[in-house]
Amino acid sequence: MNVVEKFYKSLIMDLDITILPLNFSWDIVLEMCKRYSLLPNDALIAATCRFYGIRRIATFDDDFKRVKFLRVVEV
């Protein structure tokens, strides 16, 4: 088992974290980039949240405050 596999397994088994599959079109990511002036990684996170109905996000990144459907939880 390589390092990546060990890390993935530790996330799933040890920390009980669910990794969500990307079951949506990349057009949604591009839309998030344009609509909310997000960088691609942040747009991917926002698109994933929208696809899965996630409405709150804990982050230090103020850019997510521009995303209308997300409520930023200050940490």
CSV table of C-alpha atoms in Angstrom, one decimal:
chain,number,residue,atom,x,y,z
A,1,MET,CA,0.0,0.0,0.0
A,2,ASN,CA,1.5,3.4,-1.0
A,3,VAL,CA,1.4,6.6,0.9
A,4,VAL,CA,-1.7,7.9,-0.9
A,5,GLU,CA,-3.6,4.8,-0.3
A,6,LYS,CA,-2.7,4.8,3.4
A,7,PHE,CA,-3.8,8.5,3.7
A,8,TYR,CA,-7.1,7.8,2.0
A,9,LYS,CA,-7.8,4.7,4.1
A,10,SER,CA,-7.0,6.7,7.3
A,11,LEU,CA,-9.5,9.4,6.3
A,12,ILE,CA,-12.2,6.9,5.7
A,13,MET,CA,-11.7,4.4,8.5
A,14,ASP,CA,-9.9,6.3,11.3
A,15,LEU,CA,-11.5,9.7,11.0
A,16,ASP,CA,-14.9,8.6,9.7
A,17,ILE,CA,-14.7,11.1,6.8
A,18,THR,CA,-16.8,10.7,3.7
A,19,ILE,CA,-15.2,11.6,0.4
A,20,LEU,CA,-17.8,12.9,-2.0
A,21,PRO,CA,-17.6,11.8,-5.6
A,22,LEU,CA,-17.6,14.5,-8.3
A,23,ASN,CA,-20.9,13.6,-10.1
A,24,PHE,CA,-21.5,16.9,-11.8
A,25,SER,CA,-20.4,18.7,-14.9
A,26,TRP,CA,-17.3,20.9,-14.9
A,27,ASP,CA,-19.5,23.6,-16.4
A,28,ILE,CA,-20.8,24.1,-12.8
A,29,VAL,CA,-17.3,24.8,-11.6
A,30,LEU,CA,-16.7,27.3,-14.4
A,31,GLU,CA,-20.0,28.9,-13.5
A,32,MET,CA,-18.9,29.3,-9.9
A,33,CYS,CA,-15.6,30.8,-11.1
A,34,LYS,CA,-17.4,33.4,-13.1
A,35,ARG,CA,-20.4,34.2,-10.9
A,36,TYR,CA,-18.6,34.5,-7.6
A,37,SER,CA,-15.0,35.4,-8.8
A,38,LEU,CA,-13.5,32.2,-7.3
A,39,LEU,CA,-10.3,30.5,-8.1
A,40,PRO,CA,-10.7,27.0,-9.5
A,41,ASN,CA,-10.1,25.1,-6.3
A,42,ASP,CA,-12.7,27.3,-4.4
A,43,ALA,CA,-15.1,27.0,-7.3
A,44,LEU,CA,-14.8,23.2,-7.1
A,45,ILE,CA,-15.6,23.3,-3.4
A,46,ALA,CA,-18.6,25.6,-4.0
A,47,ALA,CA,-19.9,23.4,-6.9
A,48,THR,CA,-19.6,20.3,-4.7
A,49,CYS,CA,-21.5,22.1,-1.9
A,50,ARG,CA,-24.3,23.1,-4.3
A,51,PHE,CA,-24.5,19.7,-5.9
A,52,TYR,CA,-24.8,17.9,-2.5
A,53,GLY,CA,-27.1,20.6,-0.9
A,54,ILE,CA,-24.5,21.7,1.6
A,55,ARG,CA,-25.4,25.2,2.8
A,56,ARG,CA,-22.8,25.9,5.5
A,57,ILE,CA,-19.0,25.8,5.3
A,58,ALA,CA,-16.4,26.2,8.0
A,59,THR,CA,-13.4,28.1,6.5
A,60,PHE,CA,-10.9,30.9,7.0
A,61,ASP,CA,-11.4,31.8,3.4
A,62,ASP,CA,-13.5,35.0,3.0
A,63,ASP,CA,-14.0,34.3,-0.7
A,64,PHE,CA,-16.8,31.9,0.2
A,65,LYS,CA,-18.8,34.8,1.7
A,66,ARG,CA,-19.5,35.9,-1.9
A,67,VAL,CA,-21.3,32.6,-2.6
A,68,LYS,CA,-24.9,33.3,-2.1
A,69,PHE,CA,-26.1,29.8,-1.2
A,70,LEU,CA,-23.3,29.2,1.4
A,71,ARG,CA,-23.2,30.5,4.9
A,72,VAL,CA,-19.7,30.7,6.2
A,73,VAL,CA,-19.2,29.4,9.7
A,74,GLU,CA,-16.3,31.4,11.4
A,75,VAL,CA,-13.7,29.1,12.9
